[in-house]
C-alpha cells in the first residue's frame, strides 16, 4: 500500500530564517506531487506541483520554492521566511494517469515569530 | 480564485440526522471530489465522481453531480458525532493538468 510522510508536524521559526519541509511517498512510482498551504478556516491554495523529477510548476509567486530531487521526494524551501508564510502546509500525491484522488500527508503547522 | 464553493459554510445537526452540503463550480470538469478534514490533520479522500456520472454512493455517503448546473451535493445519512469535520469539494478542471481546486469548505458539527 502507498503511504505519504510529511515532517515536521509543527515548526516555529523566526522571521528571516530558512525553511525546509520534506515529503516522501512510498509504495508507488512516478506520482504527481503537490504542496498546498491552508490558512485557518479556509480551503487549500496550491503552491507547487510536480509531474516528475526536477519538474516543478509554481502556481503562486512568493518567496517559497520547491524541489523534487528524487521520484518520491518533494521539498518545500525558503531562504528567508516572512510573517505571511505562517500556515498549515500539506503535501499530497496522486497517480499520474486518469481520474484519481489525491492523498494527503498529515501537514506541517508553521508559525513565524 | 476558488473553483468550488461549498454551501453552507457551517452546519450543526443532531446525531442521527442527515447532513447535506452543496458545491458549485465554474468551469468544465473531468471529475469532482469530496474530502474530509479533521481539525489539524490532512485531508482524507471520500468520493470521486466523474463528469459522466450523476450519482455515487459509498457507505453512508451519497454524492450527486449536475454538470448542467455545475453543482454537486454530498449527503451524509444517519450522522454520528465522529462525522464532525470540515468537508471540501475539489474540482479537476479540464485543461488543468490534473490539478485540484478546492472550495473553502463546510464545517459540520454533529451533536451527540
PDB file of C-alpha atoms in Angstrom:
ATOM      1  CA  UNK A   1       0.000   0.000   0.000  1.00  0.00           C
ATOM      2  CA  UNK A   2       1.020   3.586  -0.515  1.00  0.00           C
ATOM      3  CA  UNK A   3       1.945   5.951   2.283  1.00  0.00           C
ATOM      4  CA  UNK A   4       2.955   9.575   2.469  1.00  0.00           C
ATOM      5  CA  UNK A   5       5.172  11.027   5.155  1.00  0.00           C
ATOM      6  CA  UNK A   6       5.471  14.703   5.888  1.00  0.00           C
ATOM      7  CA  UNK A   7       7.632  16.302   8.546  1.00  0.00           C
ATOM      8  CA  UNK A   8       7.969  18.044  10.857  1.00  0.00           C
ATOM      9  CA  UNK A   9       4.443  18.178  12.258  1.00  0.00           C
ATOM     10  CA  UNK A  10       4.974  21.590  13.815  1.00  0.00           C
ATOM     11  CA  UNK A  11       7.646  24.213  13.333  1.00  0.00           C
ATOM     12  CA  UNK A  12       8.267  27.587  14.903  1.00  0.00           C
ATOM     13  CA  UNK A  13      10.717  29.785  13.043  1.00  0.00           C
ATOM     14  CA  UNK A  14      11.872  33.401  13.357  1.00  0.00           C
ATOM     15  CA  UNK A  15      11.317  35.865  10.544  1.00  0.00           C
ATOM     16  CA  UNK A  16      14.196  35.770   8.076  1.00  0.00           C
ATOM     17  CA  UNK A  17      15.222  32.210   8.834  1.00  0.00           C
ATOM     18  CA  UNK A  18      15.378  29.467   6.169  1.00  0.00           C
ATOM     19  CA  UNK A  19      12.821  26.688   5.743  1.00  0.00           C
ATOM     20  CA  UNK A  20      12.902  23.118   4.569  1.00  0.00           C
ATOM     21  CA  UNK A  21       9.845  20.883   4.693  1.00  0.00           C
ATOM     22  CA  UNK A  22      10.115  17.363   3.376  1.00  0.00           C
ATOM     23  CA  UNK A  23       7.571  14.973   1.952  1.00  0.00           C
ATOM     24  CA  UNK A  24       8.153  11.399   0.835  1.00  0.00           C
ATOM     25  CA  UNK A  25       5.848   8.854  -0.747  1.00  0.00           C
ATOM     26  CA  UNK A  26       6.231   5.093  -0.524  1.00  0.00           C
ATOM     27  CA  UNK A  27       4.667   2.279  -2.495  1.00  0.00           C
ATOM     28  CA  UNK A  28       4.193   3.980  -5.848  1.00  0.00           C
ATOM     29  CA  UNK A  29       6.293   5.217  -8.745  1.00  0.00           C
ATOM     30  CA  UNK A  30       6.239   8.458 -10.712  1.00  0.00           C
ATOM     31  CA  UNK A  31       3.473  10.089  -8.695  1.00  0.00           C
ATOM     32  CA  UNK A  32       2.288  13.632  -9.238  1.00  0.00           C
ATOM     33  CA  UNK A  33       3.267  15.609  -6.119  1.00  0.00           C
ATOM     34  CA  UNK A  34       1.713  18.749  -4.655  1.00  0.00           C
ATOM     35  CA  UNK A  35       2.374  21.370  -1.985  1.00  0.00           C
ATOM     36  CA  UNK A  36      -0.595  23.290  -0.591  1.00  0.00           C
ATOM     37  CA  UNK A  37      -0.992  25.987   2.043  1.00  0.00           C
ATOM     38  CA  UNK A  38      -4.128  26.322   4.128  1.00  0.00           C
ATOM     39  CA  UNK A  39      -4.986  29.438   6.070  1.00  0.00           C
ATOM     40  CA  UNK A  40      -7.067  28.986   9.222  1.00  0.00           C
ATOM     41  CA  UNK A  41     -10.680  28.094   8.387  1.00  0.00           C
ATOM     42  CA  UNK A  42     -10.047  28.239   4.653  1.00  0.00           C
ATOM     43  CA  UNK A  43      -9.593  25.959   1.685  1.00  0.00           C
ATOM     44  CA  UNK A  44      -6.330  24.840   0.173  1.00  0.00           C
ATOM     45  CA  UNK A  45      -4.150  27.022  -2.007  1.00  0.00           C
ATOM     46  CA  UNK A  46      -1.952  25.132  -4.460  1.00  0.00           C
ATOM     47  CA  UNK A  47       1.655  26.320  -4.226  1.00  0.00           C
ATOM     48  CA  UNK A  48       3.646  23.886  -6.375  1.00  0.00           C
ATOM     49  CA  UNK A  49       3.130  20.675  -8.273  1.00  0.00           C
ATOM     50  CA  UNK A  50       5.471  18.248  -9.948  1.00  0.00           C
ATOM     51  CA  UNK A  51       4.903  15.578 -12.582  1.00  0.00           C
ATOM     52  CA  UNK A  52       8.468  14.224 -12.490  1.00  0.00           C
ATOM     53  CA  UNK A  53      11.986  14.568 -11.102  1.00  0.00           C
ATOM     54  CA  UNK A  54      13.233  18.122 -11.485  1.00  0.00           C
ATOM     55  CA  UNK A  55       9.887  19.282 -12.952  1.00  0.00           C
ATOM     56  CA  UNK A  56       8.283  21.948 -10.780  1.00  0.00           C
ATOM     57  CA  UNK A  57       5.372  24.213 -11.613  1.00  0.00           C
ATOM     58  CA  UNK A  58       4.607  27.205  -9.415  1.00  0.00           C
ATOM     59  CA  UNK A  59       1.080  28.452  -9.007  1.00  0.00           C
ATOM     60  CA  UNK A  60       1.597  31.441  -6.750  1.00  0.00           C
ATOM     61  CA  UNK A  61       4.524  33.915  -6.844  1.00  0.00           C
ATOM     62  CA  UNK A  62       6.126  34.053  -3.407  1.00  0.00           C
ATOM     63  CA  UNK A  63       9.388  33.593  -1.580  1.00  0.00           C
ATOM     64  CA  UNK A  64       8.932  29.829  -1.431  1.00  0.00           C
ATOM     65  CA  UNK A  65      10.458  27.275  -3.776  1.00  0.00           C
ATOM     66  CA  UNK A  66      10.090  23.548  -4.301  1.00  0.00           C
ATOM     67  CA  UNK A  67      12.370  20.797  -5.498  1.00  0.00           C
ATOM     68  CA  UNK A  68      11.990  17.151  -6.429  1.00  0.00           C
ATOM     69  CA  UNK A  69      15.438  15.582  -6.184  1.00  0.00           C
ATOM     70  CA  UNK A  70      14.089  12.035  -6.277  1.00  0.00           C
ATOM     71  CA  UNK A  71      10.974  10.425  -7.728  1.00  0.00           C
ATOM     72  CA  UNK A  72       9.160  10.202  -4.406  1.00  0.00           C
ATOM     73  CA  UNK A  73      10.642  13.159  -2.549  1.00  0.00           C
ATOM     74  CA  UNK A  74       9.238  16.679  -2.611  1.00  0.00           C
ATOM     75  CA  UNK A  75      10.813  19.528  -0.666  1.00  0.00           C
ATOM     76  CA  UNK A  76       9.411  22.974   0.122  1.00  0.00           C
ATOM     77  CA  UNK A  77      12.020  25.625   0.904  1.00  0.00           C
ATOM     78  CA  UNK A  78      12.545  29.256   1.637  1.00  0.00           C
ATOM     79  CA  UNK A  79      15.733  31.264   2.058  1.00  0.00           C
ATOM     80  CA  UNK A  80      14.106  33.922   4.270  1.00  0.00           C
ATOM     81  CA  UNK A  81      10.728  33.404   5.892  1.00  0.00           C
ATOM     82  CA  UNK A  82       8.155  36.175   6.147  1.00  0.00           C
ATOM     83  CA  UNK A  83       5.414  36.557   8.749  1.00  0.00           C
ATOM     84  CA  UNK A  84       2.901  35.884   5.974  1.00  0.00           C
ATOM     85  CA  UNK A  85       4.392  32.416   5.435  1.00  0.00           C
ATOM     86  CA  UNK A  86       2.686  31.170   8.582  1.00  0.00           C
ATOM     87  CA  UNK A  87       0.099  28.497   7.891  1.00  0.00           C
ATOM     88  CA  UNK A  88      -0.651  24.828   7.540  1.00  0.00           C
ATOM     89  CA  UNK A  89       1.337  23.182   4.747  1.00  0.00           C
ATOM     90  CA  UNK A  90       0.103  19.993   3.154  1.00  0.00           C
ATOM     91  CA  UNK A  91       1.830  17.620   0.773  1.00  0.00           C
ATOM     92  CA  UNK A  92      -0.183  15.326  -1.477  1.00  0.00           C
ATOM     93  CA  UNK A  93       0.340  12.759  -4.203  1.00  0.00           C
ATOM     94  CA  UNK A  94      -1.774  11.122  -6.871  1.00  0.00           C
ATOM     95  CA  UNK A  95      -1.283   8.572  -9.596  1.00  0.00           C
ATOM     96  CA  UNK A  96      -0.333  10.300 -12.808  1.00  0.00           C
ATOM     97  CA  UNK A  97      -2.964   8.940 -15.166  1.00  0.00           C
ATOM     98  CA  UNK A  98      -6.729   9.044 -15.260  1.00  0.00           C
ATOM     99  CA  UNK A  99      -9.318  10.202 -12.785  1.00  0.00           C
ATOM    100  CA  UNK A 100      -7.542   9.780  -9.479  1.00  0.00           C
ATOM    101  CA  UNK A 101      -7.908  11.214  -5.987  1.00  0.00           C
ATOM    102  CA  UNK A 102      -5.123  12.961  -4.154  1.00  0.00           C
ATOM    103  CA  UNK A 103      -3.719  11.512  -0.946  1.00  0.00           C
ATOM    104  CA  UNK A 104      -2.535  13.883   1.741  1.00  0.00           C
ATOM    105  CA  UNK A 105       0.091  13.890   4.432  1.00  0.00           C
ATOM    106  CA  UNK A 106      -0.727  14.996   7.956  1.00  0.00           C
ATOM    107  CA  UNK A 107       0.561  18.503   7.365  1.00  0.00           C
ATOM    108  CA  UNK A 108       3.074  20.868   8.973  1.00  0.00           C
ATOM    109  CA  UNK A 109       1.902  23.724  11.169  1.00  0.00           C
ATOM    110  CA  UNK A 110       4.372  26.565  10.541  1.00  0.00           C
ATOM    111  CA  UNK A 111       4.419  29.555  12.869  1.00  0.00           C
ATOM    112  CA  UNK A 112       6.645  32.524  12.118  1.00  0.00           C
ATOM    113  CA  UNK A 113       7.618  34.752  15.019  1.00  0.00           C
TER     114      UNK A 113
ATOM    115  CA  UNK B   1      -9.765  32.081  -7.252  1.00  0.00           C
ATOM    116  CA  UNK B   2     -11.764  29.230  -5.767  1.00  0.00           C
ATOM    117  CA  UNK B   3     -13.355  26.936  -8.314  1.00  0.00           C
ATOM    118  CA  UNK B   4     -15.579  25.051  -5.911  1.00  0.00           C
ATOM    119  CA  UNK B   5     -17.623  26.901  -3.336  1.00  0.00           C
ATOM    120  CA  UNK B   6     -19.387  24.994  -0.584  1.00  0.00           C
ATOM    121  CA  UNK B   7     -22.681  25.890   0.985  1.00  0.00           C
ATOM    122  CA  UNK B   8     -23.379  26.234   3.852  1.00  0.00           C
ATOM    123  CA  UNK B   9     -20.132  27.411   5.438  1.00  0.00           C
ATOM    124  CA  UNK B  10     -21.179  25.797   8.723  1.00  0.00           C
ATOM    125  CA  UNK B  11     -23.791  23.196   9.620  1.00  0.00           C
ATOM    126  CA  UNK B  12     -24.815  21.913  13.035  1.00  0.00           C
ATOM    127  CA  UNK B  13     -27.098  18.892  13.377  1.00  0.00           C
ATOM    128  CA  UNK B  14     -28.108  16.252  15.905  1.00  0.00           C
ATOM    129  CA  UNK B  15     -26.725  12.738  15.785  1.00  0.00           C
ATOM    130  CA  UNK B  16     -28.886  10.540  13.567  1.00  0.00           C
ATOM    131  CA  UNK B  17     -29.959  13.370  11.259  1.00  0.00           C
ATOM    132  CA  UNK B  18     -28.851  13.693   7.655  1.00  0.00           C
ATOM    133  CA  UNK B  19     -26.358  16.351   6.572  1.00  0.00           C
ATOM    134  CA  UNK B  20     -26.356  17.866   3.099  1.00  0.00           C
ATOM    135  CA  UNK B  21     -23.565  20.032   1.735  1.00  0.00           C
ATOM    136  CA  UNK B  22     -23.552  21.690  -1.664  1.00  0.00           C
ATOM    137  CA  UNK B  23     -20.775  22.700  -4.001  1.00  0.00           C
ATOM    138  CA  UNK B  24     -20.869  24.979  -7.042  1.00  0.00           C
ATOM    139  CA  UNK B  25     -18.134  25.399  -9.592  1.00  0.00           C
ATOM    140  CA  UNK B  26     -17.460  27.436 -12.700  1.00  0.00           C
ATOM    141  CA  UNK B  27     -15.694  25.511 -15.453  1.00  0.00           C
ATOM    142  CA  UNK B  28     -15.953  22.162 -17.240  1.00  0.00           C
ATOM    143  CA  UNK B  29     -14.533  19.321 -15.204  1.00  0.00           C
ATOM    144  CA  UNK B  30     -13.029  15.855 -15.575  1.00  0.00           C
ATOM    145  CA  UNK B  31     -14.280  14.918 -12.119  1.00  0.00           C
ATOM    146  CA  UNK B  32     -15.303  16.355  -8.775  1.00  0.00           C
ATOM    147  CA  UNK B  33     -14.034  15.048  -5.471  1.00  0.00           C
ATOM    148  CA  UNK B  34     -15.103  15.363  -1.853  1.00  0.00           C
ATOM    149  CA  UNK B  35     -12.641  15.362   1.027  1.00  0.00           C
ATOM    150  CA  UNK B  36     -12.921  15.408   4.784  1.00  0.00           C
ATOM    151  CA  UNK B  37     -10.528  17.125   7.190  1.00  0.00           C
ATOM    152  CA  UNK B  38     -10.437  16.660  10.919  1.00  0.00           C
ATOM    153  CA  UNK B  39      -9.056  19.625  12.828  1.00  0.00           C
ATOM    154  CA  UNK B  40      -5.307  19.975  12.402  1.00  0.00           C
ATOM    155  CA  UNK B  41      -4.998  16.959  10.120  1.00  0.00           C
ATOM    156  CA  UNK B  42      -4.551  16.260   6.443  1.00  0.00           C
ATOM    157  CA  UNK B  43      -7.432  15.748   4.036  1.00  0.00           C
ATOM    158  CA  UNK B  44      -8.939  12.334   3.505  1.00  0.00           C
ATOM    159  CA  UNK B  45     -10.499  11.462   0.169  1.00  0.00           C
ATOM    160  CA  UNK B  46     -14.161  10.420   0.373  1.00  0.00           C
ATOM    161  CA  UNK B  47     -15.611  10.089  -3.118  1.00  0.00           C
ATOM    162  CA  UNK B  48     -14.639  10.898  -6.707  1.00  0.00           C
ATOM    163  CA  UNK B  49     -17.450  11.355  -9.228  1.00  0.00           C
ATOM    164  CA  UNK B  50     -16.661  11.567 -12.930  1.00  0.00           C
ATOM    165  CA  UNK B  51     -18.234  14.158 -15.187  1.00  0.00           C
ATOM    166  CA  UNK B  52     -20.337  11.484 -16.918  1.00  0.00           C
ATOM    167  CA  UNK B  53     -21.740  10.171 -13.631  1.00  0.00           C
ATOM    168  CA  UNK B  54     -24.788  11.602 -11.880  1.00  0.00           C
ATOM    169  CA  UNK B  55     -24.775   9.827  -8.542  1.00  0.00           C
ATOM    170  CA  UNK B  56     -22.398   7.763  -6.456  1.00  0.00           C
ATOM    171  CA  UNK B  57     -22.679   6.009  -3.107  1.00  0.00           C
ATOM    172  CA  UNK B  58     -20.144   4.909  -0.537  1.00  0.00           C
ATOM    173  CA  UNK B  59     -21.499   3.603   2.753  1.00  0.00           C
ATOM    174  CA  UNK B  60     -23.470   6.438   4.360  1.00  0.00           C
ATOM    175  CA  UNK B  61     -22.267   8.921   1.744  1.00  0.00           C
ATOM    176  CA  UNK B  62     -24.185   9.886  -1.379  1.00  0.00           C
ATOM    177  CA  UNK B  63     -22.816  12.321  -3.934  1.00  0.00           C
ATOM    178  CA  UNK B  64     -24.710  13.815  -6.836  1.00  0.00           C
ATOM    179  CA  UNK B  65     -23.363  15.789  -9.768  1.00  0.00           C
ATOM    180  CA  UNK B  66     -25.295  18.068 -12.110  1.00  0.00           C
ATOM    181  CA  UNK B  67     -22.903  19.285 -14.802  1.00  0.00           C
ATOM    182  CA  UNK B  68     -25.598  21.448 -16.421  1.00  0.00           C
ATOM    183  CA  UNK B  69     -25.903  23.444 -13.207  1.00  0.00           C
ATOM    184  CA  UNK B  70     -22.230  22.996 -12.317  1.00  0.00           C
ATOM    185  CA  UNK B  71     -23.140  21.778  -8.873  1.00  0.00           C
ATOM    186  CA  UNK B  72     -22.680  18.793  -6.600  1.00  0.00           C
ATOM    187  CA  UNK B  73     -24.050  17.708  -3.256  1.00  0.00           C
ATOM    188  CA  UNK B  74     -22.741  15.464  -0.503  1.00  0.00           C
ATOM    189  CA  UNK B  75     -25.290  13.737   1.710  1.00  0.00           C
ATOM    190  CA  UNK B  76     -24.238  12.019   4.922  1.00  0.00           C
ATOM    191  CA  UNK B  77     -27.043   9.859   6.267  1.00  0.00           C
ATOM    192  CA  UNK B  78     -27.589   8.895   9.907  1.00  0.00           C
ATOM    193  CA  UNK B  79     -24.802  11.199  11.053  1.00  0.00           C
ATOM    194  CA  UNK B  80     -22.572  10.389  14.001  1.00  0.00           C
ATOM    195  CA  UNK B  81     -20.557  12.606  16.333  1.00  0.00           C
ATOM    196  CA  UNK B  82     -17.437  11.194  14.636  1.00  0.00           C
ATOM    197  CA  UNK B  83     -18.564  12.798  11.360  1.00  0.00           C
ATOM    198  CA  UNK B  84     -17.735  16.208  12.854  1.00  0.00           C
ATOM    199  CA  UNK B  85     -15.139  17.671  10.473  1.00  0.00           C
ATOM    200  CA  UNK B  86     -14.669  20.091   7.596  1.00  0.00           C
ATOM    201  CA  UNK B  87     -15.782  18.865   4.193  1.00  0.00           C
ATOM    202  CA  UNK B  88     -14.314  20.172   0.957  1.00  0.00           C
ATOM    203  CA  UNK B  89     -15.235  19.740  -2.661  1.00  0.00           C
ATOM    204  CA  UNK B  90     -12.465  19.893  -5.238  1.00  0.00           C
ATOM    205  CA  UNK B  91     -12.696  20.101  -8.994  1.00  0.00           C
ATOM    206  CA  UNK B  92     -10.360  18.547 -11.536  1.00  0.00           C
ATOM    207  CA  UNK B  93     -10.967  21.001 -14.352  1.00  0.00           C
ATOM    208  CA  UNK B  94     -10.466  20.136 -17.989  1.00  0.00           C
ATOM    209  CA  UNK B  95      -7.130  21.553 -19.099  1.00  0.00           C
ATOM    210  CA  UNK B  96      -5.888  21.951 -15.535  1.00  0.00           C
ATOM    211  CA  UNK B  97      -3.068  19.406 -15.843  1.00  0.00           C
ATOM    212  CA  UNK B  98      -4.875  17.333 -13.208  1.00  0.00           C
ATOM    213  CA  UNK B  99      -4.640  19.938 -10.504  1.00  0.00           C
ATOM    214  CA  UNK B 100      -7.439  20.212  -7.986  1.00  0.00           C
ATOM    215  CA  UNK B 101      -9.078  23.470  -6.988  1.00  0.00           C
ATOM    216  CA  UNK B 102     -10.612  23.386  -3.530  1.00  0.00           C
ATOM    217  CA  UNK B 103     -13.526  25.281  -2.093  1.00  0.00           C
ATOM    218  CA  UNK B 104     -13.396  26.890   1.334  1.00  0.00           C
ATOM    219  CA  UNK B 105     -15.280  24.022   2.946  1.00  0.00           C
ATOM    220  CA  UNK B 106     -18.276  23.306   5.148  1.00  0.00           C
ATOM    221  CA  UNK B 107     -17.693  22.871   8.872  1.00  0.00           C
ATOM    222  CA  UNK B 108     -20.036  20.123  10.030  1.00  0.00           C
ATOM    223  CA  UNK B 109     -20.756  19.680  13.724  1.00  0.00           C
ATOM    224  CA  UNK B 110     -22.749  16.634  14.795  1.00  0.00           C
ATOM    225  CA  UNK B 111     -24.063  16.965  18.331  1.00  0.00           C
ATOM    226  CA  UNK B 112     -24.417  13.781  20.424  1.00  0.00           C
TER     227      UNK B 112
END
